[in-house]
Amino acid sequence: MVSTPVSQSSRSGADYVHQADSENGHSRSPNQSLLPLTAGVNGHDHLEVGGCDVKALVEQYGSPLYVLDEATLRASCQQYRDSLQAHYAGESLAIYASKAWNCMAVDAIVNAEGLGIDVVSGGELFTALKAGFSAEKMYFHGNNKSREELVLALETGCNIVADNWLELNTLAELAEAQGQATAVPVMLRFTPGIECHTHEYIRTGHLDSKFGFDPEQQQAVFQFFKSHPQLHCLGLHAHIGSQIFELQPHHDLADVLVRAFVDAKAQGLPVTELNVGGGLGIRYTESDDPPSIETWVKQVCTALTAACETHGLELPKLICEPGRSLIGSACVTAYTVGSQKEVPGIRQYITVDGGMSDNPRPITYQSLYRSVLANKMSAPLTETVTVAGKHCESGDVVIKDALLPKTEPGDILVVMGTGAYNYSMSSNYNRLARPAGVLVQGGESDLILERETYADLVRFDRLPDRLSR
Ligand code: LLP
C-alpha cells in the first residue's frame, strides 16, 4: 500500500506522521520523533508502520498489540554507533540498557547492530544470552544482585558492575572459591552527586540515591581491589537519571568520572573503561524537545575528551548505555476502543482494552502520551476525551484530554512512544493477559511476543489438594 503525503496544515492524526526529509536523505533522530520513522498513512486512511497497516495487524494478532518498528530501532543503534565513531578518538561502545525492553528479538537486533548490553538481573542476563550476546559485551548491573545471580555472572564470564560492599565481598569470595583462571572483570559504580531535572523516581545521580558507592568511599574501594587480585578493576561507571533533555549534567559527569579515573590509575588500578550511563530523553508530546542522539553523543565525547586533556589522561574506552532513546520511539501500542461515558459538563471518557497493565508509566510517573486513531488518520480532531484503561482503578488513565476525531467502539487507538518501559514494566493486574508484540519491517510482520492466554495466567497457581475437594 502506497503512503500518501499528508498536509501539515490539517488538524488530524496524520499531522503526527513523520515526514522524512527527502532533500538530503536525513531523517530526524528517532528520539525526536513521536511516531516510528516508517510511519505513514495508506490509501485506506490507516496508519502504517514498517509498511504494515496497523488495523490489519490488530485483526491478525489481536488487541492490544505492541508494534515495534525494526527500522527505527536499527536507526537509533546506528546513530549511537556512528556518532561515537565520529566524535571520539578512542575506543567506544554503546550498550543497550535492556531494562527498557528486554526480550529475545529486541536483544538479537541490538546484538546484530554491534552494540553491547546492560542487564540488571539473572533474567535479563539469561534472555540476552539466549538472544546470542557474547559475555564480553554484557555488563551486569544491579544494586542487590543475589549470590545466585553473581554465580551465574561468573559462569557466564560477563562484566560485572559492582554497586556496594556486600557485592564486592561476595564476588571476591566466589572468585577465590571457584579458582577463576582469570580475574573477574569488574566496573565500579559511583554516585556522582549530580542533580538533573527529571521525575524524582528516575533520578539516580544525586547523593541520596540507593545506587552505587558514595564518592567518599572511593579510596577504600580502590584499596579493596589492590588486596583482591582475583578481581580486575576494569573501570568506572555512573548514571545520572532518565528522560533528561539537558546536556550540562552529562558534561559535569565527564569531569567527575575522569577525576575518579585518574585517581584509580594513580593507585595502580588497571582501569581502561569509563561508562557514562544513559539518560537521553525522547519526545512524547509536541512540547518535548530532546537533543538528537548525535548531539548528545557529541557532547559526552567532547566533555570527556576535554577532561582527559586537562588531566593528561590517555582516552579510556568510552561506554554509554542508552535505553529509552534507543527503543522508546520505535514502538506504538494499538488498542481497540470500547465503552464510552460522558460526565456532562465535565469529561468524556473512552475506554480501551488495556491500560496500566501494559503501560504503567502514566499512573506511576504521570507520564504524558499522544494518540491517533489508526483507522481514521485524516479525520479532523474535534473531540477532547480522556482515554481510560480497563482496570479497576480510577487512576488507570492512559491519556487525559486527548485530542481525537469522533470515536466509535471498534476504532483502533494507537498510543505513540511506548517502546521503553512499557512491556518491560507490564503486569497481569486484574489478571489481564499481557499483549502480543510484533516486529514490523518492509511490509512484513513477525510475532516476537506471544499474547498470554488464560491458561498462562494460572500456570504458576497451585491449588492445595484440601482446597480442591
Ligand atoms: N544505565 C543505568 C544504570 C540505568 O539505571 C538506566 C535506567 C539506564 C542506563 C538507561 O537509562 P535511559 O537511557 O533509558 O534513560 N521506568 C522509568 C525509567 C527508569 C530508568 C531506570 N534506569 C520510566 O519509565 O521512565
Short mmCIF file of C-alpha atoms and ligand atoms in Angstrom, two decimals:
data_model
loop_
_atom_site.label_atom_id
_atom_site.label_comp_id
_atom_site.label_asym_id
_atom_site.label_seq_id
_atom_site.Cartn_x
_atom_site.Cartn_y
_atom_site.Cartn_z
CA MET A 1 0.00 0.00 0.00
CA VAL A 2 1.46 3.38 -1.02
CA SER A 3 1.66 6.06 1.64
CA THR A 4 0.23 9.39 0.56
CA PRO A 5 1.77 12.71 1.57
CA VAL A 6 -0.09 14.36 4.39
CA SER A 7 -0.97 18.02 4.59
CA GLN A 8 0.72 19.50 7.64
CA SER A 9 -1.91 22.21 7.98
CA SER A 10 -4.90 19.94 8.55
CA ARG A 11 -5.57 19.11 12.18
CA SER A 12 -5.78 15.37 12.04
CA GLY A 13 -3.91 12.34 13.33
CA ALA A 14 -1.98 12.36 10.08
CA ASP A 15 -0.19 15.51 11.28
CA TYR A 16 1.77 13.31 13.61
CA VAL A 17 3.13 11.21 10.80
CA HIS A 18 6.79 11.76 10.39
CA GLN A 19 7.80 13.33 7.11
CA ALA A 20 11.25 12.13 6.12
CA ASP A 21 13.47 14.88 4.77
CA SER A 22 13.82 13.84 1.17
CA GLU A 23 16.15 16.74 0.35
CA ASN A 24 19.27 15.36 1.96
CA GLY A 25 18.09 11.89 2.83
CA HIS A 26 18.38 12.62 6.55
CA SER A 27 15.55 11.93 8.89
CA ARG A 28 15.19 13.26 12.42
CA SER A 29 16.89 11.44 15.20
CA PRO A 30 14.43 8.69 16.22
CA ASN A 31 14.24 10.00 19.79
CA GLN A 32 12.91 13.33 18.44
CA SER A 33 10.05 11.75 16.58
CA LEU A 34 6.64 10.94 18.06
CA LEU A 35 5.97 8.10 15.67
CA PRO A 36 8.37 5.47 14.35
CA LEU A 37 10.39 6.67 11.35
CA THR A 38 8.50 4.48 8.89
CA ALA A 39 5.04 5.72 9.90
CA GLY A 40 2.77 6.67 7.03
CA VAL A 41 -0.88 6.83 6.04
CA ASN A 42 -2.07 4.39 3.40
CA GLY A 43 -4.84 4.57 0.81
CA HIS A 44 -7.40 3.32 3.35
CA ASP A 45 -6.57 6.30 5.57
CA HIS A 46 -4.98 3.86 8.02
CA LEU A 47 -1.75 4.27 9.93
CA GLU A 48 1.09 2.16 8.58
CA VAL A 49 4.24 1.26 10.48
CA GLY A 50 7.06 -0.67 8.85
CA GLY A 51 4.88 -0.91 5.75
CA CYS A 52 2.15 -2.72 7.71
CA ASP A 53 -1.41 -1.48 8.17
CA VAL A 54 -1.86 -1.22 11.93
CA LYS A 55 -5.58 -2.04 11.78
CA ALA A 56 -4.78 -5.17 9.78
CA LEU A 57 -2.11 -6.10 12.34
CA VAL A 58 -4.72 -5.90 15.09
CA GLU A 59 -7.06 -8.09 13.02
CA GLN A 60 -4.27 -10.62 12.63
CA TYR A 61 -2.66 -10.59 16.10
CA GLY A 62 -5.39 -9.25 18.36
CA SER A 63 -5.57 -6.24 20.66
CA PRO A 64 -3.87 -4.64 22.49
CA LEU A 65 -0.73 -5.02 20.43
CA TYR A 66 2.80 -3.67 20.76
CA VAL A 67 4.00 -2.81 17.23
CA LEU A 68 7.78 -2.48 17.09
CA ASP A 69 9.39 -0.89 14.04
CA GLU A 70 12.67 -2.60 13.25
CA ALA A 71 13.97 0.24 11.07
CA THR A 72 13.62 2.79 13.87
CA LEU A 73 15.36 0.57 16.40
CA ARG A 74 18.19 -0.12 13.99
CA ALA A 75 18.47 3.57 13.08
CA SER A 76 18.89 4.50 16.75
CA CYS A 77 21.55 1.84 17.23
CA GLN A 78 23.37 3.09 14.16
CA GLN A 79 23.20 6.70 15.31
CA TYR A 80 24.80 5.83 18.63
CA ARG A 81 27.46 3.73 16.93
CA ASP A 82 28.25 6.20 14.15
CA SER A 83 28.22 9.24 16.44
CA LEU A 84 30.63 7.61 18.87
CA GLN A 85 32.93 6.80 16.00
CA ALA A 86 32.69 10.31 14.58
CA HIS A 87 33.21 12.21 17.84
CA TYR A 88 35.53 10.08 19.94
CA ALA A 89 39.10 9.32 19.00
CA GLY A 90 39.42 6.43 21.45
CA GLU A 91 37.71 3.06 21.59
CA SER A 92 33.97 3.18 22.31
CA LEU A 93 30.91 1.02 22.73
CA ALA A 94 27.21 1.79 23.12
CA ILE A 95 25.48 -0.78 25.26
CA TYR A 96 21.70 -1.14 25.33
CA ALA A 97 20.11 -0.68 28.77
CA SER A 98 17.80 -3.60 28.22
CA LYS A 99 15.56 -2.79 31.17
CA ALA A 100 13.79 -0.56 28.63
CA TRP A 101 12.52 -3.65 26.78
CA ASN A 102 14.25 -6.96 27.18
CA CYS A 103 13.08 -9.83 25.01
CA MET A 104 14.97 -12.12 22.67
CA ALA A 105 14.07 -10.41 19.40
CA VAL A 106 14.97 -6.93 20.64
CA ASP A 107 18.24 -8.18 22.12
CA ALA A 108 19.07 -10.02 18.88
CA ILE A 109 18.58 -6.86 16.79
CA VAL A 110 20.74 -4.80 19.15
CA ASN A 111 23.40 -7.52 19.06
CA ALA A 112 23.30 -7.62 15.25
CA GLU A 113 23.85 -3.85 15.26
CA GLY A 114 27.09 -4.40 17.14
CA LEU A 115 26.06 -2.87 20.46
CA GLY A 116 26.70 -4.35 23.87
CA ILE A 117 24.04 -4.89 26.52
CA ASP A 118 23.37 -3.81 30.10
CA VAL A 119 21.42 -6.37 32.12
CA VAL A 120 20.22 -5.94 35.69
CA SER A 121 19.03 -9.36 36.73
CA GLY A 122 19.65 -13.03 36.15
CA GLY A 123 16.52 -12.99 33.98
CA GLU A 124 17.75 -10.20 31.73
CA LEU A 125 21.16 -11.85 31.52
CA PHE A 126 19.60 -15.20 30.59
CA THR A 127 17.47 -13.57 27.88
CA ALA A 128 20.47 -11.74 26.41
CA LEU A 129 22.47 -14.97 26.33
CA LYS A 130 19.58 -16.75 24.60
CA ALA A 131 19.49 -13.93 22.07
CA GLY A 132 23.13 -14.55 21.21
CA PHE A 133 25.08 -11.93 23.14
CA SER A 134 28.63 -12.89 24.00
CA ALA A 135 29.80 -12.44 27.57
CA GLU A 136 32.37 -9.73 26.91
CA LYS A 137 29.67 -7.40 25.56
CA MET A 138 27.47 -7.84 28.63
CA TYR A 139 27.55 -5.61 31.68
CA PHE A 140 25.67 -6.87 34.72
CA HIS A 141 24.21 -4.03 36.81
CA GLY A 142 22.06 -4.02 39.92
CA ASN A 143 22.13 -2.74 43.47
CA ASN A 144 21.27 -6.04 45.11
CA LYS A 145 22.47 -8.91 42.97
CA SER A 146 21.82 -12.19 44.70
CA ARG A 147 24.53 -14.73 45.31
CA GLU A 148 22.92 -16.95 42.65
CA GLU A 149 22.98 -14.09 40.17
CA LEU A 150 26.66 -13.46 40.88
CA VAL A 151 27.42 -17.16 40.40
CA LEU A 152 25.60 -17.03 37.06
CA ALA A 153 27.58 -13.93 36.09
CA LEU A 154 30.87 -15.64 36.93
CA GLU A 155 29.89 -18.75 34.98
CA THR A 156 28.91 -16.57 32.04
CA GLY A 157 32.11 -14.57 32.22
CA CYS A 158 30.37 -11.22 31.70
CA ASN A 159 31.49 -7.87 33.09
CA ILE A 160 30.02 -7.03 36.47
CA VAL A 161 29.18 -3.50 37.56
CA ALA A 162 29.74 -3.62 41.30
CA ASP A 163 27.42 -1.43 43.32
CA ASN A 164 28.20 -2.00 47.01
CA TRP A 165 30.43 -3.66 49.60
CA LEU A 166 28.35 -6.79 50.01
CA GLU A 167 28.65 -7.45 46.33
CA LEU A 168 32.41 -6.84 46.22
CA ASN A 169 32.95 -9.16 49.17
CA THR A 170 30.73 -11.88 47.71
CA LEU A 171 32.44 -11.60 44.34
CA ALA A 172 35.89 -11.85 45.89
CA GLU A 173 34.81 -14.88 47.90
CA LEU A 174 33.16 -16.64 44.95
CA ALA A 175 36.05 -15.93 42.61
CA GLU A 176 38.51 -17.33 45.12
CA ALA A 177 36.41 -20.41 45.88
CA GLN A 178 35.97 -21.16 42.22
CA GLY A 179 39.65 -20.59 41.50
CA GLN A 180 38.85 -18.46 38.45
CA ALA A 181 41.62 -18.78 35.86
CA THR A 182 41.41 -15.08 35.01
CA ALA A 183 40.46 -12.23 37.28
CA VAL A 184 36.78 -11.23 37.22
CA PRO A 185 36.19 -8.04 35.17
CA VAL A 186 34.51 -5.54 37.48
CA MET A 187 33.34 -1.98 36.83
CA LEU A 188 32.68 0.25 39.83
CA ARG A 189 29.51 2.28 40.07
CA PHE A 190 29.73 5.59 41.85
CA THR A 191 27.04 8.09 42.77
CA PRO A 192 28.37 11.19 41.03
CA GLY A 193 26.48 13.78 43.08
CA ILE A 194 24.91 15.43 40.04
CA GLU A 195 21.37 16.80 40.01
CA CYS A 196 19.25 16.81 36.89
CA HIS A 197 15.67 17.74 36.07
CA THR A 198 13.54 14.69 35.70
CA HIS A 199 10.93 12.84 37.73
CA GLU A 200 12.32 12.11 41.21
CA TYR A 201 11.76 8.37 40.78
CA ILE A 202 14.05 8.23 37.76
CA ARG A 203 16.85 10.41 39.10
CA THR A 204 19.85 8.40 40.18
CA GLY A 205 22.90 10.63 40.21
CA HIS A 206 22.15 12.72 43.30
CA LEU A 207 23.93 11.71 46.50
CA ASP A 208 20.81 10.45 48.28
CA SER A 209 20.40 7.51 45.91
CA LYS A 210 20.33 3.78 46.56
CA PHE A 211 22.68 3.13 43.65
CA GLY A 212 26.44 2.86 43.72
CA PHE A 213 29.27 3.70 46.08
CA ASP A 214 29.33 7.08 47.70
CA PRO A 215 32.23 9.22 46.37
CA GLU A 216 33.68 9.26 49.89
CA GLN A 217 34.19 5.52 49.71
CA GLN A 218 36.33 5.77 46.61
CA GLN A 219 39.71 5.35 48.28
CA ALA A 220 38.56 2.39 50.34
CA VAL A 221 37.12 0.67 47.28
CA PHE A 222 40.33 1.18 45.32
CA GLN A 223 42.28 -0.31 48.22
CA PHE A 224 39.96 -3.31 48.23
CA PHE A 225 40.93 -4.12 44.64
CA LYS A 226 44.60 -3.90 45.45
CA SER A 227 44.19 -6.58 48.08
CA HIS A 228 41.92 -8.82 45.94
CA PRO A 229 43.78 -9.74 42.76
CA GLN A 230 41.02 -12.18 41.77
CA LEU A 231 39.01 -9.08 40.84
CA HIS A 232 40.12 -6.92 37.92
CA CYS A 233 39.02 -3.29 38.15
CA LEU A 234 38.04 -2.56 34.59
CA GLY A 235 36.83 0.96 35.09
CA LEU A 236 34.22 3.29 36.49
CA HIS A 237 30.53 3.84 35.90
CA ALA A 238 27.93 6.46 36.78
CA HIS A 239 24.40 7.17 35.60
CA ILE A 240 22.57 10.38 36.42
CA GLY A 241 18.96 9.61 35.56
CA SER A 242 16.49 9.11 32.77
CA GLN A 243 14.38 11.19 30.33
CA ILE A 244 16.87 14.06 30.53
CA PHE A 245 16.91 16.84 27.93
CA GLU A 246 19.71 18.92 29.45
CA LEU A 247 23.26 18.43 28.23
CA GLN A 248 25.12 20.15 31.06
CA PRO A 249 24.74 17.30 33.61
CA HIS A 250 26.44 14.93 31.16
CA HIS A 251 29.22 17.46 30.77
CA ASP A 252 29.66 17.68 34.53
CA LEU A 253 29.59 13.91 34.81
CA ALA A 254 32.51 13.51 32.43
CA ASP A 255 34.62 15.67 34.70
CA VAL A 256 33.63 13.82 37.86
CA LEU A 257 34.35 10.46 36.26
CA VAL A 258 37.69 11.47 34.80
CA ARG A 259 38.88 12.74 38.18
CA ALA A 260 37.98 9.43 39.79
CA PHE A 261 39.60 7.56 36.92
CA VAL A 262 42.85 9.49 37.31
CA ASP A 263 42.77 8.68 40.98
CA ALA A 264 42.20 4.96 40.32
CA LYS A 265 45.16 4.92 37.94
CA ALA A 266 47.32 6.74 40.45
CA GLN A 267 46.51 3.96 42.91
CA GLY A 268 47.82 1.46 40.38
CA LEU A 269 44.48 0.01 39.28
CA PRO A 270 44.39 -1.28 35.68
CA VAL A 271 41.32 0.78 34.71
CA THR A 272 40.64 1.21 30.99
CA GLU A 273 36.89 1.90 30.67
CA LEU A 274 34.60 4.80 31.56
CA ASN A 275 30.85 4.27 31.41
CA VAL A 276 28.80 7.47 31.42
CA GLY A 277 25.40 5.74 31.72
CA GLY A 278 22.33 6.58 29.65
CA GLY A 279 19.56 9.06 30.19
CA LEU A 280 18.83 10.85 26.90
CA GLY A 281 15.12 11.62 26.71
CA ILE A 282 12.62 11.16 23.91
CA ARG A 283 9.72 13.14 22.54
CA TYR A 284 6.39 12.01 23.99
CA THR A 285 4.45 15.19 23.18
CA GLU A 286 4.89 18.12 20.79
CA SER A 287 6.39 20.24 23.56
CA ASP A 288 9.18 17.76 24.30
CA ASP A 289 12.37 18.85 22.62
CA PRO A 290 15.18 16.42 23.39
CA PRO A 291 18.59 16.80 21.76
CA SER A 292 19.31 14.34 18.97
CA ILE A 293 21.30 11.20 19.63
CA GLU A 294 24.22 12.69 17.75
CA THR A 295 24.14 15.96 19.74
CA TRP A 296 24.07 14.01 22.99
CA VAL A 297 26.93 11.72 21.98
CA LYS A 298 28.97 14.65 20.70
CA GLN A 299 28.52 16.48 24.00
CA VAL A 300 29.57 13.44 26.01
CA CYS A 301 32.60 12.80 23.79
CA THR A 302 33.70 16.42 23.75
CA ALA A 303 33.38 16.74 27.51
CA LEU A 304 35.24 13.51 28.13
CA THR A 305 38.00 14.35 25.68
CA ALA A 306 38.44 17.79 27.21
CA ALA A 307 38.53 16.39 30.75
CA CYS A 308 41.11 13.81 29.70
CA GLU A 309 43.25 16.50 28.14
CA THR A 310 43.05 18.61 31.27
CA HIS A 311 44.22 15.70 33.39
CA GLY A 312 46.79 14.42 30.90
CA LEU A 313 44.94 11.14 30.58
CA GLU A 314 45.01 8.85 27.55
CA LEU A 315 41.46 8.41 26.23
CA PRO A 316 39.83 5.48 28.01
CA LYS A 317 37.34 3.19 26.31
CA LEU A 318 34.07 5.15 26.39
CA ILE A 319 30.88 3.28 27.10
CA CYS A 320 27.40 4.75 27.14
CA GLU A 321 24.24 2.81 27.94
CA PRO A 322 21.08 4.27 26.43
CA GLY A 323 17.73 2.55 26.91
CA ARG A 324 14.77 4.82 26.24
CA SER A 325 16.36 6.77 23.38
CA LEU A 326 17.19 3.52 21.58
CA ILE A 327 13.77 1.95 21.62
CA GLY A 328 11.17 4.37 23.01
CA SER A 329 10.06 5.89 19.71
CA ALA A 330 10.28 2.62 17.79
CA CYS A 331 7.04 1.21 19.17
CA VAL A 332 3.36 2.09 19.30
CA THR A 333 0.64 0.32 21.22
CA ALA A 334 -2.58 -0.37 19.35
CA TYR A 335 -5.76 -0.70 21.43
CA THR A 336 -9.37 -1.24 20.48
CA VAL A 337 -11.83 1.38 21.66
CA GLY A 338 -14.74 0.03 23.71
CA SER A 339 -17.20 1.70 26.05
CA GLN A 340 -17.68 5.44 26.35
CA LYS A 341 -19.07 7.55 29.12
CA GLU A 342 -19.99 11.20 29.24
CA VAL A 343 -19.97 13.07 32.52
CA PRO A 344 -22.00 16.09 31.37
CA GLY A 345 -20.11 19.33 31.52
CA ILE A 346 -17.04 17.60 32.93
CA ARG A 347 -15.49 14.91 30.81
CA GLN A 348 -15.95 12.45 28.01
CA TYR A 349 -14.34 9.06 28.67
CA ILE A 350 -13.46 6.48 26.07
CA THR A 351 -12.09 3.17 27.24
CA VAL A 352 -9.51 0.93 25.63
CA ASP A 353 -8.87 -2.78 26.14
CA GLY A 354 -5.61 -2.33 28.08
CA GLY A 355 -4.19 0.34 30.36
CA MET A 356 -1.92 0.38 33.39
CA SER A 357 -1.02 -3.30 32.97
CA ASP A 358 0.59 -2.77 29.55
CA ASN A 359 1.71 0.82 30.22
CA PRO A 360 2.16 1.67 33.90
CA ARG A 361 4.02 4.92 33.17
CA PRO A 362 1.06 7.35 33.33
CA ILE A 363 -0.08 6.09 36.73
CA THR A 364 3.48 5.79 38.06
CA TYR A 365 5.12 8.96 36.77
CA GLN A 366 2.15 10.97 35.44
CA SER A 367 3.71 10.49 32.00
CA LEU A 368 2.07 12.12 29.02
CA TYR A 369 1.39 10.40 25.72
CA ARG A 370 -0.16 11.24 22.37
CA SER A 371 -2.50 9.09 20.34
CA VAL A 372 -4.13 8.77 16.92
CA LEU A 373 -6.99 6.72 15.56
CA ALA A 374 -5.20 4.31 13.25
CA ASN A 375 -8.30 3.74 11.13
CA LYS A 376 -9.23 7.44 10.72
CA MET A 377 -5.95 9.18 10.16
CA SER A 378 -7.26 12.23 8.31
CA ALA A 379 -10.46 12.70 10.27
CA PRO A 380 -10.49 16.13 11.95
CA LEU A 381 -9.58 16.25 15.62
CA THR A 382 -12.85 17.50 17.04
CA GLU A 383 -13.11 15.83 20.45
CA THR A 384 -11.23 16.20 23.71
CA VAL A 385 -11.59 12.92 25.56
CA THR A 386 -9.97 11.05 28.40
CA VAL A 387 -8.63 7.70 27.28
CA ALA A 388 -9.16 5.35 30.20
CA GLY A 389 -7.85 1.85 30.66
CA LYS A 390 -9.99 -1.12 31.67
CA HIS A 391 -8.53 -1.70 35.13
CA CYS A 392 -10.46 -1.37 38.36
CA GLU A 393 -8.63 1.72 39.38
CA SER A 394 -9.71 5.33 38.83
CA GLY A 395 -6.15 6.38 38.14
CA ASP A 396 -5.95 3.98 35.22
CA VAL A 397 -5.94 6.70 32.59
CA VAL A 398 -3.76 6.30 29.51
CA ILE A 399 -4.18 9.89 28.28
CA LYS A 400 -6.05 12.73 29.90
CA ASP A 401 -7.58 15.23 27.46
CA ALA A 402 -6.56 13.50 24.24
CA LEU A 403 -7.47 15.32 21.04
CA LEU A 404 -9.11 12.82 18.72
CA PRO A 405 -11.68 12.51 15.96
CA LYS A 406 -15.13 11.28 16.97
CA THR A 407 -14.55 7.70 18.14
CA GLU A 408 -16.71 4.63 17.95
CA PRO A 409 -16.37 1.23 19.57
CA GLY A 410 -14.04 -0.82 17.42
CA ASP A 411 -11.79 2.07 16.41
CA ILE A 412 -8.07 1.39 16.75
CA LEU A 413 -6.41 3.85 19.09
CA VAL A 414 -2.65 3.99 18.80
CA VAL A 415 -0.51 5.39 21.58
CA MET A 416 2.92 6.58 20.46
CA GLY A 417 6.33 6.25 22.07
CA THR A 418 5.64 3.06 24.02
CA GLY A 419 8.87 1.19 23.26
CA ALA A 420 10.61 1.93 26.54
CA TYR A 421 9.48 0.81 29.98
CA ASN A 422 6.07 -0.36 28.80
CA TYR A 423 6.33 -4.08 28.06
CA SER A 424 9.24 -4.34 30.49
CA MET A 425 7.12 -2.86 33.31
CA SER A 426 3.89 -4.59 32.34
CA SER A 427 1.92 -6.69 34.78
CA ASN A 428 -1.05 -9.01 34.97
CA TYR A 429 -3.02 -6.66 37.21
CA ASN A 430 -6.68 -7.70 37.28
CA ARG A 431 -5.45 -10.89 35.60
CA LEU A 432 -5.20 -9.29 32.22
CA ALA A 433 -3.07 -11.32 29.84
CA ARG A 434 -0.08 -9.41 28.51
CA PRO A 435 -0.46 -8.20 24.90
CA ALA A 436 1.31 -9.71 21.93
CA GLY A 437 4.23 -7.91 20.30
CA VAL A 438 5.04 -7.81 16.59
CA LEU A 439 8.12 -6.67 14.78
CA VAL A 440 7.36 -4.90 11.52
CA GLN A 441 9.64 -4.26 8.61
CA GLY A 442 9.20 -3.79 4.83
CA GLY A 443 5.53 -4.75 4.91
CA GLU A 444 6.20 -7.96 6.86
CA SER A 445 5.32 -8.70 10.46
CA ASP A 446 6.78 -11.26 12.85
CA LEU A 447 5.44 -12.23 16.21
CA ILE A 448 8.08 -11.52 18.87
CA LEU A 449 5.92 -11.83 21.98
CA GLU A 450 3.07 -14.23 22.05
CA ARG A 451 -0.14 -12.98 23.60
CA GLU A 452 -0.60 -14.52 27.02
CA THR A 453 -3.59 -16.79 27.48
CA TYR A 454 -5.89 -17.50 30.43
CA ALA A 455 -4.02 -20.78 30.79
CA ASP A 456 -0.78 -18.80 31.14
CA LEU A 457 -2.37 -16.78 33.91
CA VAL A 458 -2.96 -19.85 36.08
CA ARG A 459 0.25 -21.60 35.05
CA PHE A 460 2.02 -20.89 38.31
CA ASP A 461 -1.05 -21.19 40.53
CA ARG A 462 -1.09 -24.23 42.77
CA LEU A 463 -4.27 -25.48 44.37
CA PRO A 464 -3.54 -27.49 47.51
CA ASP A 465 -5.49 -30.77 47.50
CA ARG A 466 -7.54 -29.85 50.54
CA LEU A 467 -8.91 -26.80 48.70
CA SER A 468 -9.85 -28.63 45.55
CA ARG A 469 -12.12 -31.12 47.32
N1 LLP B 1 22.04 2.78 32.97
C1 LLP B 1 21.56 2.63 34.21
C2 LLP B 1 22.46 2.22 35.27
C3 LLP B 1 20.20 2.85 34.46
O1 LLP B 1 19.74 2.71 35.70
C4 LLP B 1 19.35 3.21 33.40
C5 LLP B 1 17.92 3.42 33.63
C6 LLP B 1 19.89 3.34 32.11
C7 LLP B 1 21.25 3.13 31.94
C8 LLP B 1 19.07 3.71 30.93
O2 LLP B 1 18.50 4.96 31.05
P1 LLP B 1 17.70 5.58 29.80
O3 LLP B 1 18.68 5.76 28.68
O4 LLP B 1 16.64 4.60 29.45
O5 LLP B 1 17.17 6.85 30.30
N2 LLP B 1 10.97 3.21 34.39
C9 LLP B 1 11.35 4.59 34.22
C10 LLP B 1 12.80 4.71 33.81
C11 LLP B 1 13.73 4.05 34.77
C12 LLP B 1 15.17 4.14 34.33
C13 LLP B 1 15.99 3.19 35.09
N3 LLP B 1 17.37 3.22 34.75
C14 LLP B 1 10.43 5.23 33.19
O6 LLP B 1 9.56 4.57 32.69
O7 LLP B 1 10.59 6.41 32.91
#
